[in-house]
């Protein structure tokens, strides 16, 4: 039986007598299709000729099918969430880059004095609202999670998430305003809201509420890119209401402010990217994941060990790994021989699954979730160690790209940035790179009298502000308003797929050559 031959779809399948699928594919040649039909003996020669003619007519008249398939092929083998011509054209997302000159479509607050912004975040499963002042003070915030709602499903269910956002949005806005000492949304100076990327049905809840408030109270409105909000979170000034990060006891992180440009490592459940941040709305993708995100890999590993709590297993896996031996279960670091700064975690996930199954067979249990706690701890530690080594390897290349551009500031942002082991390992990497730069500079001939050797500095938001929240949305809106940019609540839409920037052109020496030069 041939299914969907005359429908404009990208996949066709041939099933055997018992309904088992024996072949499936997208863009196949006509000869290949007919050869498969004749070889399997599923239909007669007369029927196969008819199928051949049907496919020929279908291919000749369905240019729309060919075009969509060509668009999909553009991104094959390349990093995700990167702006490329044709890939995201049907979503028609706006440019993140501010217009020149800046355009304030809904007006601006008084920029000559501190102003307040109400930020709303509903891109996934957290309803986050916050009131933030333009000097970085967090006046009030509220977050309503949905872990209990989605726990039985093992992941976020969009319709359930949408209903939860709808029921929580008004009370969460009111609670954030009360904690800020404000009576109503009319008391803030502007409103910002996440409009993408994310789950479309969830984005519409927050965007709809923000637009209604902006129109009702005639306030400036800013549509915020979710990933930009994560990146800019590292720039928010210290506030008495913000608990200190583990690195704020270091002198340079207290006195120095994260200024543009800087390198950002964005790690979350849905994204893993290295971004060159040159300003609000000015991003270049240095590297991105080819398949899965780091947070997703953590969650799958935790679920395989039976330790997942709610819909996220990352923090639980990190806690379990503290009691394990990171060298006990050898795993191959992905993409060691591949140039560039892209990531890949699909192979590591598969290697971990095989290692867990081998341990289950070794201890004669049905699956990995029944293993003893020390064995699980060794598996978790080995997985985390390998995943972070992959981060370090790709990040090292990105740091060399930035060094060629005299950029020495690094920010870790996103939900996985709350991982303490990742913070400590990358801090050590920054210190190592700084030492290499210092040795290289000391061996240079005739340095100028005022010569100063740059060193890498790490900036990390407080752990509670790494995950999705309203604070990051409000701060991203503040940065755009300071540039003189605002959007119209009547025009702004939501964009479930919205790349943050284009790929950065890279023309550098291989890593080993640069390291040899540094050693010399």
Coordinates of C-alpha atoms in Angstrom, one line a residue:
X1 CA 0.0 0.0 0.0
X2 CA 1.3 3.5 -0.9
X3 CA 0.2 6.2 1.5
X4 CA -0.3 9.9 0.6
X5 CA 1.1 9.6 -2.9
X6 CA -1.2 12.3 -4.2
X7 CA -1.0 14.6 -1.2
X8 CA 1.7 17.4 -1.0
X9 CA 3.6 15.9 1.8
X10 CA 7.3 15.3 2.3
X11 CA 7.2 11.7 3.4
X12 CA 5.8 8.5 1.9
X13 CA 5.9 5.0 3.3
X14 CA 5.5 1.5 2.1
X15 CA 4.1 -1.1 4.5
X16 CA 4.2 -4.9 4.4
X17 CA 1.5 -7.4 4.9
X18 CA 1.3 -7.0 8.6
X19 CA 1.3 -3.2 8.5
X20 CA 5.0 -2.9 9.5
X21 CA 6.8 0.1 8.0
X22 CA 9.7 -1.1 5.9
X23 CA 10.7 2.1 4.1
X24 CA 10.1 5.8 4.8
X25 CA 11.7 8.8 3.2
X26 CA 11.3 12.3 1.9
X27 CA 12.9 13.4 -1.3
X28 CA 13.5 10.1 -3.2
X29 CA 14.1 9.7 -6.9
X30 CA 11.3 8.3 -9.1
X31 CA 13.5 5.4 -10.0
X32 CA 14.2 4.6 -6.4
X33 CA 10.5 4.6 -5.5
X34 CA 9.5 2.3 -8.3
X35 CA 12.5 0.0 -7.7
X36 CA 11.4 -0.4 -4.0
X37 CA 7.8 -1.1 -5.1
X38 CA 8.9 -3.8 -7.6
X39 CA 11.4 -5.3 -5.2
X40 CA 9.0 -5.7 -2.3
X41 CA 6.4 -7.3 -4.7
X42 CA 3.6 -5.4 -3.0
X43 CA 1.8 -4.4 -6.2
X44 CA 1.6 -5.5 -9.8
X45 CA 3.6 -4.1 -12.7
X46 CA 0.5 -2.3 -13.9
X47 CA -0.1 -0.6 -10.5
X48 CA 3.6 0.3 -10.2
X49 CA 3.5 2.0 -13.6
X50 CA 0.4 3.9 -12.4
X51 CA 2.2 4.9 -9.2
X52 CA 5.2 6.1 -11.2
X53 CA 3.0 8.3 -13.4
X54 CA 1.2 9.6 -10.3
X55 CA 4.5 10.6 -8.6
X56 CA 5.7 12.2 -11.9
X57 CA 2.6 14.3 -12.1
X58 CA 2.8 15.2 -8.4
X59 CA 6.5 16.2 -8.6
X60 CA 6.0 18.3 -11.8
X61 CA 3.1 20.3 -10.4
X62 CA 4.1 20.6 -6.8
X63 CA 6.6 23.4 -6.7
X64 CA 5.5 24.3 -3.3
X65 CA 6.6 20.9 -2.0
X66 CA 10.0 21.2 -3.7
X67 CA 10.5 24.7 -2.2
X68 CA 9.7 23.8 1.3
X69 CA 12.0 20.8 1.1
X70 CA 14.7 23.0 -0.2
X71 CA 14.2 25.4 2.7
X72 CA 14.5 22.5 5.2
X73 CA 17.7 21.3 3.5
X74 CA 19.4 24.7 4.0
X75 CA 19.9 24.1 7.7
X76 CA 20.8 20.4 7.6
X77 CA 24.1 19.9 9.5
X78 CA 24.2 23.5 10.7
X79 CA 23.6 25.0 14.1
X80 CA 20.0 25.8 15.2
X81 CA 18.5 29.2 15.9
X82 CA 20.8 31.0 13.5
X83 CA 19.4 33.6 11.1
X84 CA 19.7 32.2 7.5
X85 CA 18.0 33.2 4.3
X86 CA 14.9 31.2 3.6
X87 CA 14.9 29.0 6.8
X88 CA 12.6 31.2 8.9
X89 CA 11.0 33.1 6.1
X90 CA 7.5 31.7 6.7
X91 CA 7.6 33.0 10.3
X92 CA 8.6 36.4 9.2
X93 CA 10.2 37.5 12.5
X94 CA 11.3 41.1 12.8
X95 CA 15.0 42.1 13.0
X96 CA 16.4 42.2 16.6
X97 CA 18.7 45.0 15.5
X98 CA 17.3 48.4 16.5
X99 CA 16.3 50.7 13.6
X100 CA 18.6 53.6 12.6
X101 CA 17.5 56.1 13.6
X102 CA 15.7 54.6 16.6
X103 CA 11.9 54.5 16.4
X104 CA 9.7 54.9 19.4
X105 CA 6.4 53.6 18.0
X106 CA 4.6 53.8 21.4
X107 CA 6.6 56.7 23.0
X108 CA 9.3 56.7 25.6
X109 CA 9.4 57.3 29.4
X110 CA 11.3 60.3 30.8
X111 CA 14.9 59.1 30.2
X112 CA 16.4 62.0 32.2
X113 CA 15.4 60.3 35.5
X114 CA 15.0 56.7 36.8
X115 CA 12.0 55.0 35.3
X116 CA 10.2 51.7 36.1
X117 CA 9.3 48.9 33.7
X118 CA 6.8 46.1 34.3
X119 CA 8.2 42.9 32.7
X120 CA 6.1 39.8 31.8
X121 CA 7.4 36.4 30.8
X122 CA 5.2 33.5 29.6
X123 CA 7.3 31.8 26.9
X124 CA 7.2 28.3 28.4
X125 CA 5.9 27.0 31.8
X126 CA 6.7 29.9 34.2
X127 CA 4.5 32.9 34.7
X128 CA 7.1 35.6 35.7
X129 CA 6.3 39.3 36.4
X130 CA 8.7 41.9 37.8
X131 CA 9.0 45.6 38.3
X132 CA 12.5 46.9 37.7
X133 CA 13.9 50.4 37.9
X134 CA 16.2 51.7 35.2
X135 CA 19.2 51.7 37.6
X136 CA 18.9 48.0 38.1
X137 CA 16.9 47.9 41.3
X138 CA 14.5 45.0 41.5
X139 CA 11.4 46.6 43.2
X140 CA 9.2 43.6 43.1
X141 CA 8.8 40.3 41.4
X142 CA 6.6 37.2 41.4
X143 CA 6.9 33.8 39.6
X144 CA 4.3 31.0 39.4
X145 CA 5.7 27.7 38.2
X146 CA 3.8 24.8 36.6
X147 CA 6.0 21.8 37.6
X148 CA 3.1 20.0 39.4
X149 CA 0.9 20.4 36.4
X150 CA 3.3 18.8 33.9
X151 CA 5.0 16.3 36.2
X152 CA 2.9 13.3 35.2
X153 CA 3.5 14.0 31.5
X154 CA 7.3 14.2 31.8
X155 CA 7.4 17.5 29.9
X156 CA 5.6 20.7 29.2
X157 CA 2.2 20.2 27.6
X158 CA 1.4 23.5 25.6
X159 CA -2.3 23.6 26.2
X160 CA -2.0 22.9 29.9
X161 CA 0.7 25.6 30.1
X162 CA -1.5 28.1 28.3
X163 CA -4.4 27.5 30.7
X164 CA -2.1 27.8 33.7
X165 CA -0.8 31.1 32.3
X166 CA -4.3 32.4 31.8
X167 CA -5.4 31.6 35.3
X168 CA -2.2 33.1 36.9
X169 CA -1.3 36.1 34.8
X170 CA -3.6 38.7 36.5
X171 CA -2.8 37.7 40.1
X172 CA 0.9 37.5 39.3
X173 CA 1.0 41.0 37.8
X174 CA -0.9 42.3 40.9
X175 CA 1.4 40.5 43.3
X176 CA 4.6 41.9 41.6
X177 CA 3.1 45.4 41.7
X178 CA 2.2 45.1 45.4
X179 CA 5.7 43.9 46.3
X180 CA 7.0 47.0 44.5
X181 CA 4.8 49.2 46.5
X182 CA 2.6 50.2 43.5
X183 CA -1.2 50.1 43.3
X184 CA -1.8 49.5 39.6
X185 CA 0.0 49.1 36.2
X186 CA -0.6 52.9 35.7
X187 CA 2.1 53.5 38.2
X188 CA 4.9 52.1 36.0
X189 CA 6.5 54.0 33.2
X190 CA 6.6 51.2 30.5
X191 CA 5.8 47.6 29.8
X192 CA 7.9 44.9 28.3
X193 CA 6.9 41.3 27.4
X194 CA 8.5 38.3 25.8
X195 CA 7.2 37.9 22.3
X196 CA 9.4 35.0 21.2
X197 CA 10.8 32.5 20.8
X198 CA 8.8 30.0 22.8
X199 CA 5.5 28.1 22.8
X200 CA 3.1 30.2 20.7
X201 CA 0.0 29.6 22.8
X202 CA 1.9 30.6 25.9
X203 CA 3.5 33.6 24.3
X204 CA 0.1 34.9 23.3
X205 CA -1.1 34.9 26.9
X206 CA 1.6 37.2 28.2
X207 CA 1.7 39.4 25.0
X208 CA -2.1 39.8 25.1
X209 CA -2.0 40.9 28.8
X210 CA 0.9 43.3 28.2
X211 CA -0.7 44.9 25.1
X212 CA -4.0 45.4 27.0
X213 CA -2.2 47.1 29.9
X214 CA -0.2 49.3 27.6
X215 CA -3.2 50.4 25.6
X216 CA -5.4 50.9 28.7
X217 CA -2.8 53.1 30.5
X218 CA -1.2 54.5 27.4
X219 CA 2.3 53.3 28.3
X220 CA 5.3 52.6 26.1
X221 CA 5.4 49.0 25.0
X222 CA 8.5 46.8 24.2
X223 CA 8.4 43.4 22.7
X224 CA 11.4 41.4 24.0
X225 CA 13.4 38.6 22.5
X226 CA 13.6 35.8 25.1
X227 CA 17.3 35.0 24.4
X228 CA 18.3 38.6 24.4
X229 CA 16.7 39.0 27.8
X230 CA 18.9 36.1 29.1
X231 CA 22.0 37.6 27.6
X232 CA 21.4 41.1 29.0
X233 CA 20.6 39.7 32.4
X234 CA 24.3 39.6 33.1
X235 CA 24.5 43.4 32.7
X236 CA 22.0 44.3 35.4
X237 CA 23.7 46.3 38.1
X238 CA 24.0 45.0 41.6
X239 CA 20.9 45.5 43.7
X240 CA 20.3 45.1 47.5
X241 CA 17.4 42.8 46.6
X242 CA 19.5 40.6 44.4
X243 CA 21.5 37.9 46.3
X244 CA 25.2 38.0 45.4
X245 CA 26.7 35.5 42.9
X246 CA 29.4 33.1 44.0
X247 CA 32.0 35.3 42.2
X248 CA 31.0 38.7 43.6
X249 CA 33.6 38.3 46.3
X250 CA 36.2 38.8 43.5
X251 CA 37.4 42.3 43.3
X252 CA 37.0 42.7 39.5
X253 CA 33.3 41.5 39.6
X254 CA 32.4 44.1 42.3
X255 CA 34.1 47.1 40.7
X256 CA 33.7 46.3 37.0
X257 CA 30.5 46.4 35.0
X258 CA 29.9 44.1 32.1
X259 CA 30.2 46.4 29.1
X260 CA 29.8 45.8 25.4
X261 CA 31.1 43.9 23.6
X262 CA 31.2 40.5 25.4
X263 CA 31.0 36.8 24.8
X264 CA 27.9 35.1 26.1
X265 CA 27.5 31.3 26.7
X266 CA 23.8 30.7 26.6
X267 CA 22.8 27.3 28.1
X268 CA 19.3 26.3 28.8
X269 CA 16.8 23.6 28.2
X270 CA 16.0 24.6 24.7
X271 CA 19.1 26.5 23.5
X272 CA 22.9 26.2 23.6
X273 CA 24.8 29.0 21.9
X274 CA 27.9 31.1 21.9
X275 CA 27.0 34.7 21.1
X276 CA 29.1 37.8 20.4
X277 CA 27.1 40.6 22.0
X278 CA 28.0 44.0 20.7
X279 CA 25.0 45.9 22.0
X280 CA 21.2 45.5 22.6
X281 CA 19.9 43.9 19.4
X282 CA 23.4 43.4 18.0
X283 CA 24.3 39.7 18.1
X284 CA 26.5 37.3 16.1
X285 CA 26.3 33.5 16.6
X286 CA 29.8 32.2 17.2
X287 CA 28.5 28.6 17.7
X288 CA 25.3 26.7 18.3
X289 CA 24.0 23.2 18.9
X290 CA 23.5 21.0 15.9
X291 CA 20.9 18.9 17.7
X292 CA 20.0 19.0 21.4
X293 CA 20.5 21.6 24.1
X294 CA 22.6 21.0 27.2
X295 CA 19.6 21.4 29.5
X296 CA 17.6 18.8 27.5
X297 CA 20.5 16.4 27.8
X298 CA 20.6 16.8 31.6
X299 CA 16.9 16.2 31.8
X300 CA 17.0 13.0 29.7
X301 CA 19.9 11.7 31.7
X302 CA 18.1 12.3 35.0
X303 CA 14.9 10.6 33.6
X304 CA 16.9 7.6 32.5
X305 CA 18.3 7.3 36.1
X306 CA 14.8 7.7 37.5
X307 CA 15.7 10.8 39.5
X308 CA 13.8 13.4 37.5
X309 CA 11.7 15.7 39.7
X310 CA 8.7 17.3 38.0
X311 CA 9.7 18.3 34.4
X312 CA 13.3 19.2 35.0
X313 CA 16.0 16.9 36.2
X314 CA 19.1 19.1 35.7
X315 CA 19.4 20.3 39.3
X316 CA 18.8 16.8 40.7
X317 CA 21.4 15.3 38.4
X318 CA 23.9 18.0 39.5
X319 CA 23.3 17.2 43.1
X320 CA 23.6 13.5 42.6
X321 CA 26.9 14.0 40.6
X322 CA 28.6 15.6 43.6
X323 CA 28.8 12.2 45.3
X324 CA 30.1 10.3 42.2
X325 CA 33.5 9.7 40.5
X326 CA 33.6 11.7 37.2
X327 CA 36.2 9.3 35.8
X328 CA 34.4 6.1 36.7
X329 CA 32.5 5.7 33.4
X330 CA 34.5 6.8 30.3
X331 CA 32.5 8.7 27.7
X332 CA 33.8 10.3 24.5
X333 CA 33.8 14.1 24.4
X334 CA 31.7 15.1 21.3
X335 CA 33.2 16.8 18.2
X336 CA 36.8 16.9 19.4
X337 CA 38.1 16.7 15.8
X338 CA 35.5 19.1 14.3
X339 CA 36.6 22.7 13.8
X340 CA 34.4 25.6 14.8
X341 CA 32.4 26.3 18.0
X342 CA 29.2 24.3 17.4
X343 CA 27.9 21.9 20.0
X344 CA 26.3 18.5 19.8
X345 CA 24.8 16.5 22.7
X346 CA 22.8 13.8 20.9
X347 CA 25.8 11.5 20.8
X348 CA 26.5 12.0 24.4
X349 CA 22.9 11.3 25.3
X350 CA 23.2 8.0 23.4
X351 CA 26.5 7.1 25.0
X352 CA 25.1 7.8 28.5
X353 CA 22.0 5.6 27.7
X354 CA 24.3 2.7 26.6
X355 CA 26.5 3.1 29.7
X356 CA 23.5 3.1 32.0
X357 CA 22.1 0.0 30.3
X358 CA 25.5 -1.7 30.6
X359 CA 25.5 -0.9 34.3
X360 CA 22.0 -2.3 34.7
X361 CA 23.1 -5.5 33.0
X362 CA 26.2 -5.7 35.2
X363 CA 24.2 -5.4 38.4
X364 CA 21.4 -7.6 37.1
X365 CA 18.6 -5.1 37.4
X366 CA 15.9 -4.4 34.8
X367 CA 16.8 -0.8 34.1
X368 CA 19.1 2.0 35.2
X369 CA 16.5 3.5 37.5
X370 CA 16.9 0.5 39.8
X371 CA 20.6 0.9 40.3
X372 CA 22.1 1.6 43.7
X373 CA 22.6 5.3 44.6
X374 CA 26.5 5.2 44.4
X375 CA 26.3 3.6 40.9
X376 CA 23.9 6.3 39.8
X377 CA 26.1 9.0 41.3
X378 CA 29.1 7.7 39.2
X379 CA 27.0 7.7 36.1
X380 CA 25.7 11.3 36.8
X381 CA 29.2 12.6 37.6
X382 CA 30.7 11.0 34.4
X383 CA 27.9 12.4 32.3
X384 CA 28.3 15.9 33.7
X385 CA 32.1 15.8 33.5
X386 CA 32.0 14.9 29.8
X387 CA 29.3 17.5 29.0
X388 CA 31.3 20.3 30.6
X389 CA 34.5 19.2 28.9
X390 CA 32.6 19.6 25.6
X391 CA 31.5 23.1 26.7
X392 CA 35.1 23.9 27.6
X393 CA 36.5 22.7 24.3
X394 CA 34.1 24.8 22.2
X395 CA 34.3 27.7 24.5
X396 CA 38.1 27.8 24.3
X397 CA 37.8 28.3 20.5
X398 CA 35.3 31.1 20.9
X399 CA 37.5 32.8 23.5
X400 CA 40.3 32.8 20.9
X401 CA 38.0 34.4 18.4
X402 CA 37.2 37.1 20.9
X403 CA 40.8 37.6 21.8
X404 CA 41.5 38.5 18.2
X405 CA 38.9 41.2 18.6
X406 CA 40.2 42.4 22.0
X407 CA 37.2 41.1 23.9
X408 CA 37.9 39.6 27.3
X409 CA 34.5 39.5 29.1
X410 CA 32.5 36.3 29.3
X411 CA 28.9 35.9 30.6
X412 CA 27.2 32.6 31.3
X413 CA 23.4 33.0 31.0
X414 CA 20.3 30.8 30.8
X415 CA 18.8 28.2 33.1
X416 CA 21.7 25.8 33.1
X417 CA 24.0 28.7 34.2
X418 CA 22.7 28.1 37.7
X419 CA 24.8 24.8 37.7
X420 CA 27.6 25.4 40.2
X421 CA 30.0 22.9 38.6
X422 CA 29.7 24.7 35.2
X423 CA 30.4 28.0 36.9
X424 CA 33.5 26.7 38.7
X425 CA 34.9 24.9 35.7
X426 CA 34.5 27.9 33.3
X427 CA 35.9 30.3 36.0
X428 CA 39.0 28.0 36.0
X429 CA 39.1 28.1 32.2
X430 CA 39.1 31.9 32.3
X431 CA 42.0 31.9 34.7
X432 CA 43.9 29.5 32.4
X433 CA 43.3 31.6 29.3
X434 CA 44.4 34.7 31.2
X435 CA 47.6 33.0 32.3
X436 CA 48.3 32.0 28.6
X437 CA 47.8 35.6 27.6
X438 CA 50.1 36.9 30.3
X439 CA 52.9 34.5 29.4
X440 CA 52.5 35.4 25.7
X441 CA 52.7 39.1 26.5
X442 CA 55.7 38.7 28.8
X443 CA 57.7 37.1 25.9
X444 CA 56.9 39.8 23.4
X445 CA 59.8 42.0 22.4
X446 CA 59.9 45.6 23.7
X447 CA 56.5 46.0 25.3
X448 CA 55.5 49.7 25.7
X449 CA 55.9 51.3 29.1
X450 CA 52.1 51.6 29.6
X451 CA 51.5 48.0 28.4
X452 CA 48.6 46.2 30.2
X453 CA 47.9 42.5 29.7
X454 CA 44.2 41.8 29.4
X455 CA 42.6 39.0 31.4
X456 CA 39.3 37.2 31.1
X457 CA 36.5 38.2 33.5
X458 CA 33.5 36.0 34.2
X459 CA 30.0 37.4 34.8
X460 CA 27.2 35.2 36.0
X461 CA 23.7 36.3 37.1
X462 CA 22.5 35.0 40.5
X463 CA 21.2 31.4 40.2
X464 CA 17.5 32.4 40.8
X465 CA 17.7 34.9 37.9
X466 CA 19.2 32.4 35.4
X467 CA 15.9 30.7 34.9
X468 CA 12.9 32.3 33.1
X469 CA 11.7 35.3 35.1
X470 CA 10.1 38.8 34.7
X471 CA 13.3 40.6 35.8
X472 CA 15.2 39.7 32.7
X473 CA 12.3 40.9 30.4
X474 CA 12.0 44.2 32.2
X475 CA 15.8 44.8 32.1
X476 CA 15.9 44.0 28.3
X477 CA 13.1 46.4 27.8
X478 CA 15.0 49.1 29.8
X479 CA 18.1 48.6 27.6
X480 CA 16.0 49.1 24.5
X481 CA 14.1 52.1 25.9
X482 CA 17.4 53.8 26.7
X483 CA 18.3 53.5 23.0
X484 CA 15.1 55.2 22.1
X485 CA 13.3 52.1 20.9
X486 CA 9.7 51.0 21.6
X487 CA 7.1 49.0 19.7
X488 CA 3.5 49.4 18.9
X489 CA 1.1 47.2 20.9
X490 CA -1.2 47.2 17.9
X491 CA 1.4 45.7 15.5
X492 CA 3.6 43.5 17.6
X493 CA 3.0 39.8 17.2
X494 CA 4.5 36.6 18.7
X495 CA 7.2 34.6 17.1
X496 CA 7.7 31.0 18.3
X497 CA 10.8 30.6 16.2
X498 CA 13.0 33.7 16.2
X499 CA 16.8 33.5 15.7
X500 CA 18.8 36.0 17.6
X501 CA 21.5 36.7 15.0
X502 CA 23.5 35.6 12.0
X503 CA 26.5 33.4 12.1
X504 CA 29.8 35.1 12.8
X505 CA 32.4 34.9 10.0
X506 CA 35.3 33.0 11.4
X507 CA 38.8 33.0 9.8
X508 CA 41.2 31.9 12.5
X509 CA 44.2 29.6 13.0
X510 CA 43.4 26.2 14.3
X511 CA 43.3 25.8 18.1
X512 CA 46.5 23.7 18.3
X513 CA 48.5 26.3 16.3
X514 CA 47.5 29.1 18.6
X515 CA 48.3 27.1 21.7
X516 CA 51.8 26.3 20.2
X517 CA 52.4 30.0 19.6
X518 CA 51.3 30.8 23.2
X519 CA 53.7 28.1 24.6
X520 CA 56.6 29.5 22.6

